[in-house]
Amino acid sequence: EGYMNLFDLTGKKAIVTGEINNLKAVGQVTVNGMEWSARSVVDDAVIPEGAVVYIVAINGVKLIVEERKEEL
């Protein structure tokens, strides 16, 4: 227990701790208290610090995330 398989991250929520901007090749999120590099699914999207995103894929050591409109 306590060891988390990387693939278990898919579908989870993450908090953006550093603006995600694929064009600038920057982005940082935190999941379960761990920091990860992150990129957006949408190349021209800019996701601000503090946003909640969902992890859709893992690319090496980067998480690929998307912003979703809050579900009602």
C-alpha angles and dihedrals in degrees: 000000000000093000108110121207109226091232090059087070093071110107094016126125120250132187118230109235096172125030112269112226117157093193091058090039092233134125140125133190136176124223122179089347094307124117119228136177109246141191131191124251086227109065098210096042120113113202115195128227111271095033121131113233136177123234111236102169145356120234109189104299095342127092117222108216141181135203114232129193108251111267115241 
